[in-house]
Amino acid sequence: MTVIPIGVTVNGEDHSFAEAPTVRELLERLNLPSQGVAVAVDGALFPKSNWDQQVERGWEIEVLTAVQGG
């Protein structure tokens, strides 16, 4: 049985996984913060309530942090 890796792009960098992680697991594996961030998938906000959903092949994910300023 051939395992086809799951490829996703996170903040402009390509990543491959043998098995699809959840969004929460993805953040942990890539040492990205899970507090004080927003996640967008293919340009649309991905609610934190859905972070236990597995990522899908080809997703373009952006992890955004809030910045104060004016």
Coordinates of C-alpha atoms in Angstrom, one line a residue:
M1 CA 0.0 0.0 0.0
T2 CA 1.5 3.3 -1.1
V3 CA 1.1 6.3 1.3
I4 CA 0.6 9.6 -0.5
P5 CA 1.8 12.5 1.6
I6 CA -0.5 15.3 2.4
G7 CA 1.0 18.5 1.1
V8 CA 0.0 21.9 2.4
T9 CA 1.5 25.4 2.4
V10 CA 1.9 27.3 5.7
N11 CA 2.9 30.9 5.6
G12 CA 4.4 30.5 2.2
E13 CA 6.4 27.3 3.0
D14 CA 5.5 23.9 1.7
H15 CA 5.1 21.0 4.2
S16 CA 4.3 17.3 3.7
F17 CA 2.9 14.9 6.3
A18 CA 2.4 11.1 6.1
E19 CA -1.0 11.5 7.7
A20 CA -3.1 14.6 7.8
P21 CA -2.8 16.4 11.1
T22 CA -5.5 18.5 12.5
V23 CA -5.0 22.3 12.3
R24 CA -4.2 22.3 16.1
E25 CA -1.6 19.5 15.6
L26 CA -0.2 21.3 12.6
L27 CA 0.5 24.4 14.7
E28 CA 2.2 22.3 17.3
R29 CA 4.3 20.4 14.9
L30 CA 5.5 23.6 13.2
N31 CA 6.2 25.3 16.6
L32 CA 3.6 28.0 15.8
P33 CA 1.6 29.6 18.6
S34 CA -2.0 28.5 19.1
Q35 CA -2.9 31.5 21.3
G36 CA -3.4 35.0 20.0
V37 CA -3.4 33.9 16.4
A38 CA -5.9 33.6 13.6
V39 CA -5.8 30.9 10.9
A40 CA -6.9 31.5 7.3
V41 CA -7.3 28.6 4.8
D42 CA -7.3 29.6 1.2
G43 CA -7.8 33.2 2.1
A44 CA -10.8 32.7 4.4
L45 CA -10.8 32.8 8.2
F46 CA -10.8 29.3 9.7
P47 CA -12.7 29.5 13.0
K48 CA -10.9 28.1 16.1
S49 CA -13.9 25.9 16.7
N50 CA -12.8 23.9 13.6
W51 CA -9.1 23.5 14.6
D52 CA -9.7 19.8 15.4
Q53 CA -10.5 19.2 11.7
Q54 CA -7.8 17.5 9.6
V55 CA -6.0 19.6 7.0
E56 CA -6.7 18.6 3.4
R57 CA -4.2 18.2 0.6
G58 CA -3.4 21.5 -1.1
W59 CA -4.6 23.9 1.6
E60 CA -2.9 27.2 1.7
I61 CA -2.7 28.2 5.4
E62 CA -1.8 31.5 6.9
V63 CA -1.2 31.9 10.6
L64 CA -1.7 35.5 11.5
T65 CA -0.8 37.3 14.7
A66 CA -2.3 40.5 15.9
V67 CA 0.0 43.5 15.9
Q68 CA -0.7 46.7 17.8
G69 CA 0.1 50.0 16.4
G70 CA -1.4 53.0 14.8

